[in-house]
mmCIF file of C-alpha atoms in Angstrom:
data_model
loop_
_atom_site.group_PDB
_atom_site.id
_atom_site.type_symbol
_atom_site.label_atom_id
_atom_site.label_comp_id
_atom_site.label_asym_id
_atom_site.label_seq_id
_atom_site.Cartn_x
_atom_site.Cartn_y
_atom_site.Cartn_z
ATOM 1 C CA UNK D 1 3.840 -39.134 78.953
ATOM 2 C CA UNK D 2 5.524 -39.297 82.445
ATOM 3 C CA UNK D 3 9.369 -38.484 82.237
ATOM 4 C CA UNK D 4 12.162 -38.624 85.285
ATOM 5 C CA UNK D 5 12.287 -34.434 85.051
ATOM 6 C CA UNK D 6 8.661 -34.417 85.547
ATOM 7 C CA UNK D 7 9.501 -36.771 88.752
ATOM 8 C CA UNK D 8 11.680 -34.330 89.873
ATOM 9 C CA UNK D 9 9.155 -31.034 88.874
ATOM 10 C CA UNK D 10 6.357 -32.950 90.821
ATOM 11 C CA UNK D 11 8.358 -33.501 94.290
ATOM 12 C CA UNK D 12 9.214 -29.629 93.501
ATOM 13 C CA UNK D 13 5.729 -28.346 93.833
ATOM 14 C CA UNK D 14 4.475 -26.752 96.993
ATOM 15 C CA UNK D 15 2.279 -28.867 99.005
ATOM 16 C CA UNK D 16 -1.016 -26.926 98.467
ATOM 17 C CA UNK D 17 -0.443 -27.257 94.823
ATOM 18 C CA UNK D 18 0.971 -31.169 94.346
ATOM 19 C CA UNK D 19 -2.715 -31.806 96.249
ATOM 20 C CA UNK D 20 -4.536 -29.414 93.645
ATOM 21 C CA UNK D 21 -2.939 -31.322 90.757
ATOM 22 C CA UNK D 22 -3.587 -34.677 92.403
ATOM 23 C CA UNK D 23 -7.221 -34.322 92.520
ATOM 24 C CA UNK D 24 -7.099 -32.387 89.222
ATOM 25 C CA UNK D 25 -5.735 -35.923 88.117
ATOM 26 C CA UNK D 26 -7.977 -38.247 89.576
ATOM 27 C CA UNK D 27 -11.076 -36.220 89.081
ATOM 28 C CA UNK D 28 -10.161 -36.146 85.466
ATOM 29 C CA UNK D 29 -9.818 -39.943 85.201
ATOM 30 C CA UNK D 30 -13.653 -40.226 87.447
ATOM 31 C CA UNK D 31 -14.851 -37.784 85.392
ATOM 32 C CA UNK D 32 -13.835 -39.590 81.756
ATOM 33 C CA UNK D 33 -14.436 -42.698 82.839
ATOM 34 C CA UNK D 34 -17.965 -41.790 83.979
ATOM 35 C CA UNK D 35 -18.435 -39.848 80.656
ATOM 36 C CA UNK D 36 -18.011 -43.130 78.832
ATOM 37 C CA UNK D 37 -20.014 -45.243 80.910
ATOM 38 C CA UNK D 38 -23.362 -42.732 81.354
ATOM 39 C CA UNK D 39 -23.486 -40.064 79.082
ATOM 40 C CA UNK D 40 -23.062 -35.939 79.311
ATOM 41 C CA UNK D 41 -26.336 -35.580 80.594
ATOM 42 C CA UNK D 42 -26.544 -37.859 83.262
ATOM 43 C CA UNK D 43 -22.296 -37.053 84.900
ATOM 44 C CA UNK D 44 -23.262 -33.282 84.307
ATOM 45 C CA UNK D 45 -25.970 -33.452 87.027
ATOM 46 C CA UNK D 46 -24.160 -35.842 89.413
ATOM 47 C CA UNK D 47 -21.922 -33.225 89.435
ATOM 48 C CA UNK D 48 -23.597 -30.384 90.149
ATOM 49 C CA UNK D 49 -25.344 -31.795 93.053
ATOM 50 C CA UNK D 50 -22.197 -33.679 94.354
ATOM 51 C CA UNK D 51 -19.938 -30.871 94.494
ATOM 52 C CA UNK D 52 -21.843 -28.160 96.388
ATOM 53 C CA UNK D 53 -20.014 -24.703 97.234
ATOM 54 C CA UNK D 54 -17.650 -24.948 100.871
ATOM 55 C CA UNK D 55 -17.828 -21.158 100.333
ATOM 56 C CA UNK D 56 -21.025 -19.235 99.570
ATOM 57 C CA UNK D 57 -20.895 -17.755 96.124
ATOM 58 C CA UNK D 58 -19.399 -13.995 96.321
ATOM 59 C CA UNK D 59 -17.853 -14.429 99.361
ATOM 60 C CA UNK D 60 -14.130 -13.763 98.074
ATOM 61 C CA UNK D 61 -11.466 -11.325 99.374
ATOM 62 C CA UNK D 62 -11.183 -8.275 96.475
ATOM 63 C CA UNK D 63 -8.608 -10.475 93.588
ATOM 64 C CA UNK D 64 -9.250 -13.943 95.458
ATOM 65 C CA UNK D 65 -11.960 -15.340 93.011
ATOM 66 C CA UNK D 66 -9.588 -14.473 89.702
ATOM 67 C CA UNK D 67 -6.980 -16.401 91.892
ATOM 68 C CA UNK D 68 -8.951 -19.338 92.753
ATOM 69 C CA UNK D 69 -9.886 -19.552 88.850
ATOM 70 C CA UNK D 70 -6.167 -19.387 88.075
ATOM 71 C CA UNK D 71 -4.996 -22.032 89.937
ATOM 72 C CA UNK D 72 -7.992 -24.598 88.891
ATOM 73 C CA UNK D 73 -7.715 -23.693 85.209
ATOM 74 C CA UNK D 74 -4.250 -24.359 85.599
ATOM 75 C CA UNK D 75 -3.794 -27.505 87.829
ATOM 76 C CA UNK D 76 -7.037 -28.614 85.659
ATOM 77 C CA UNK D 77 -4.555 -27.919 82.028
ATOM 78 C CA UNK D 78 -1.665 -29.997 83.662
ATOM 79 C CA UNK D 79 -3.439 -32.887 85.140
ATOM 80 C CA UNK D 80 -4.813 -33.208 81.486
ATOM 81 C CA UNK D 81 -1.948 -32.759 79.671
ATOM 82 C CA UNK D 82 0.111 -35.340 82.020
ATOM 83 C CA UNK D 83 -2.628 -37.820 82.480
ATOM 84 C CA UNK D 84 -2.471 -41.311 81.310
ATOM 85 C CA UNK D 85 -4.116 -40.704 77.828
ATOM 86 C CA UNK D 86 -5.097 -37.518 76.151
ATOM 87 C CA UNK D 87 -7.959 -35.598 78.187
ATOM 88 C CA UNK D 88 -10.577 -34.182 75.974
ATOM 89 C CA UNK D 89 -12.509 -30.769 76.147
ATOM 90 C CA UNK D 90 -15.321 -32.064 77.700
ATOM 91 C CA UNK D 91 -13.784 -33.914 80.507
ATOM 92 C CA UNK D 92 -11.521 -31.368 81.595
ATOM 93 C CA UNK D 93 -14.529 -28.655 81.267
ATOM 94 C CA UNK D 94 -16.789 -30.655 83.728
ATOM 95 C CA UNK D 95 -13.829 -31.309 85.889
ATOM 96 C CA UNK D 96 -12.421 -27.315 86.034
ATOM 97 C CA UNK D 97 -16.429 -26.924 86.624
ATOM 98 C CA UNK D 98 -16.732 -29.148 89.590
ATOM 99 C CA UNK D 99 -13.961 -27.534 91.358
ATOM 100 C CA UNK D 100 -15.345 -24.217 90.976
ATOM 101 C CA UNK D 101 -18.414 -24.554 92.019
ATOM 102 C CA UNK D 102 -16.952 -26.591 95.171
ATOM 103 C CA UNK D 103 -15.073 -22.956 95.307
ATOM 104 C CA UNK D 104 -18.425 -21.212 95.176
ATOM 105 C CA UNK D 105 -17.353 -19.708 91.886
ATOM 106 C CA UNK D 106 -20.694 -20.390 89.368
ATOM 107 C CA UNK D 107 -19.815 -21.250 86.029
ATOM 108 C CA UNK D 108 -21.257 -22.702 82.851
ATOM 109 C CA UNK D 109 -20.179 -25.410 80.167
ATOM 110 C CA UNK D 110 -20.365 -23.907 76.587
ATOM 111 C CA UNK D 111 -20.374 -26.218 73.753
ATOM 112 C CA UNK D 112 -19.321 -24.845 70.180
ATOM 113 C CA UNK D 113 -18.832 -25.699 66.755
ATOM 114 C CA UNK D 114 -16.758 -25.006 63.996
ATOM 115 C CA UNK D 115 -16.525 -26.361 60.096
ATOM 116 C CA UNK D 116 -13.196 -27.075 58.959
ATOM 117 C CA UNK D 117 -13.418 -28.055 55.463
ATOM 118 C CA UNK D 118 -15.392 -31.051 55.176
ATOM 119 C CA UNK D 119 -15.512 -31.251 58.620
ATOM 120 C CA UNK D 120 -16.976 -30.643 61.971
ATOM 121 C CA UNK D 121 -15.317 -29.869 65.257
ATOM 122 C CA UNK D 122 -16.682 -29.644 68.322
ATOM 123 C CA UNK D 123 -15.395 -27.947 71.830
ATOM 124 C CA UNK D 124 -16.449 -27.865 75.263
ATOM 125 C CA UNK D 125 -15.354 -24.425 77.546
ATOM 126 C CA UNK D 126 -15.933 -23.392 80.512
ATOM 127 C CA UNK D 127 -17.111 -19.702 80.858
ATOM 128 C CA UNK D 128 -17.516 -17.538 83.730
ATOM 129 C CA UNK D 129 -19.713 -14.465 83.800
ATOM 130 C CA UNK D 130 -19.995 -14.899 79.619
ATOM 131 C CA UNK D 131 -16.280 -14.979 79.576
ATOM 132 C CA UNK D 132 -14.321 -18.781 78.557
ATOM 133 C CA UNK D 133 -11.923 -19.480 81.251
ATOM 134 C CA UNK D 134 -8.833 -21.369 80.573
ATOM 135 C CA UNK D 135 -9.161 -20.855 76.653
ATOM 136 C CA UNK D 136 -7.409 -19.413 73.690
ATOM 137 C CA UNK D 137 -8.515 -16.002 72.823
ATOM 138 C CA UNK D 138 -9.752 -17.010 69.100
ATOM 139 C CA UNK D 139 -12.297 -19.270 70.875
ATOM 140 C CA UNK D 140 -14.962 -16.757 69.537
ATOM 141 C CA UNK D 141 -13.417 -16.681 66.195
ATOM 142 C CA UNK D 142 -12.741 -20.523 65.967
ATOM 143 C CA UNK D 143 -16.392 -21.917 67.171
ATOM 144 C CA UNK D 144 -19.569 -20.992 66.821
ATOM 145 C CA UNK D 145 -21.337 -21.400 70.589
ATOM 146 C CA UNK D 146 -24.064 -23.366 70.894
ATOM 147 C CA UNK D 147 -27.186 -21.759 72.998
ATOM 148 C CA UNK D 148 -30.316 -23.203 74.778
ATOM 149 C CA UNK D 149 -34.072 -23.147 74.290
ATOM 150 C CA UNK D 150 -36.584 -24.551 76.284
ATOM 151 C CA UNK D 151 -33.915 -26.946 77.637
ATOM 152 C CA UNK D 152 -32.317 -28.034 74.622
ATOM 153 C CA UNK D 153 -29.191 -26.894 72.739
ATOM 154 C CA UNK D 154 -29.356 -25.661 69.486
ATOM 155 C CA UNK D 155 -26.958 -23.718 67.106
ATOM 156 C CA UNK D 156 -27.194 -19.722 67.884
ATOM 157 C CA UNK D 157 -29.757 -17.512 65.466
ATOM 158 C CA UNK D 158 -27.575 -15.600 64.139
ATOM 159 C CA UNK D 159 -24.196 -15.628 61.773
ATOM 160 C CA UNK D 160 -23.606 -18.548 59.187
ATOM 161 C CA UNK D 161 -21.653 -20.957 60.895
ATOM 162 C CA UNK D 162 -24.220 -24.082 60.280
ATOM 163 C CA UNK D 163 -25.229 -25.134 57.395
#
């Protein structure tokens, strides 16, 4: 929810980073709404050929790519935590993925699972070089990840987690 303070925090931001949070916002919105509309499957690979690298991949001054990651991870949490209605995992993971790979940085979306009682929960992370960007640090502990074979996702070999 939008509040006069966060009026005042917003006209407070540097330039570089009111932009960031702007198209953090709006790609969120294009992002959900296209979600809803076509499926993961079909937005996941409009994105990746939409939003090619400016940079080539690698070519970062020494600390500049954990930078970069910082402030899209972060303008990427805002957007979604300001936005019109609650953003999701899965939106904000193919948005925070978009802009990194326009940023040359190559990523992956992770998808997990997790049974909480009677339940099943889901989550969708972003992870870069095996590590989850942007996440809590009992990720591992909280969902069981998801891997691929021959295309398709299915639940990981090993550990008890599915039943």
């Amino acid at each position: 929810m939008w509040r006069p303070r966060d009026a005042r925090r917003w006209l407070a931001l540097p330039g570089p980073e009111r932009r960031r949070l702007l198209r953090a916002i709006l790609r969120l919105a294009g992002v959900d709404l296209r979600l809803r509309l076509f499926g993961y499957s079909r937005v996941a690979a409009r994105l990746s050929s939409r939003f090619a690298a400016r940079r080539p991949p690698g070519s970062f001054p020494p600390g500049g790519e954990t930078e970069i990651l910082a402030l899209w991870v972060r303008a990427v949490d805002v957007a979604a935590r300001h936005h019109l209605y609650p953003m999701l995992c899965l939106p904000r993971a193919l948005a925070l993925q978009s802009f990194l790979a326009e940023e040359g940085i190559e990523t992956e979306i992770r998808f997990g699972v997790s049974k909480e009682g009677a339940a099943l929960a889901a989550h969708a992370w972003v992870e870069h070089r095996g590590t989850p960007i942007g996440e809590s640090p009992t990720l591992a502990e909280r969902f069981a990840p998801l891997i691929r074979t021959g295309g398709e996702v299915s639940p990981k070999a090993t550990g008890d987690a599915f039943c």
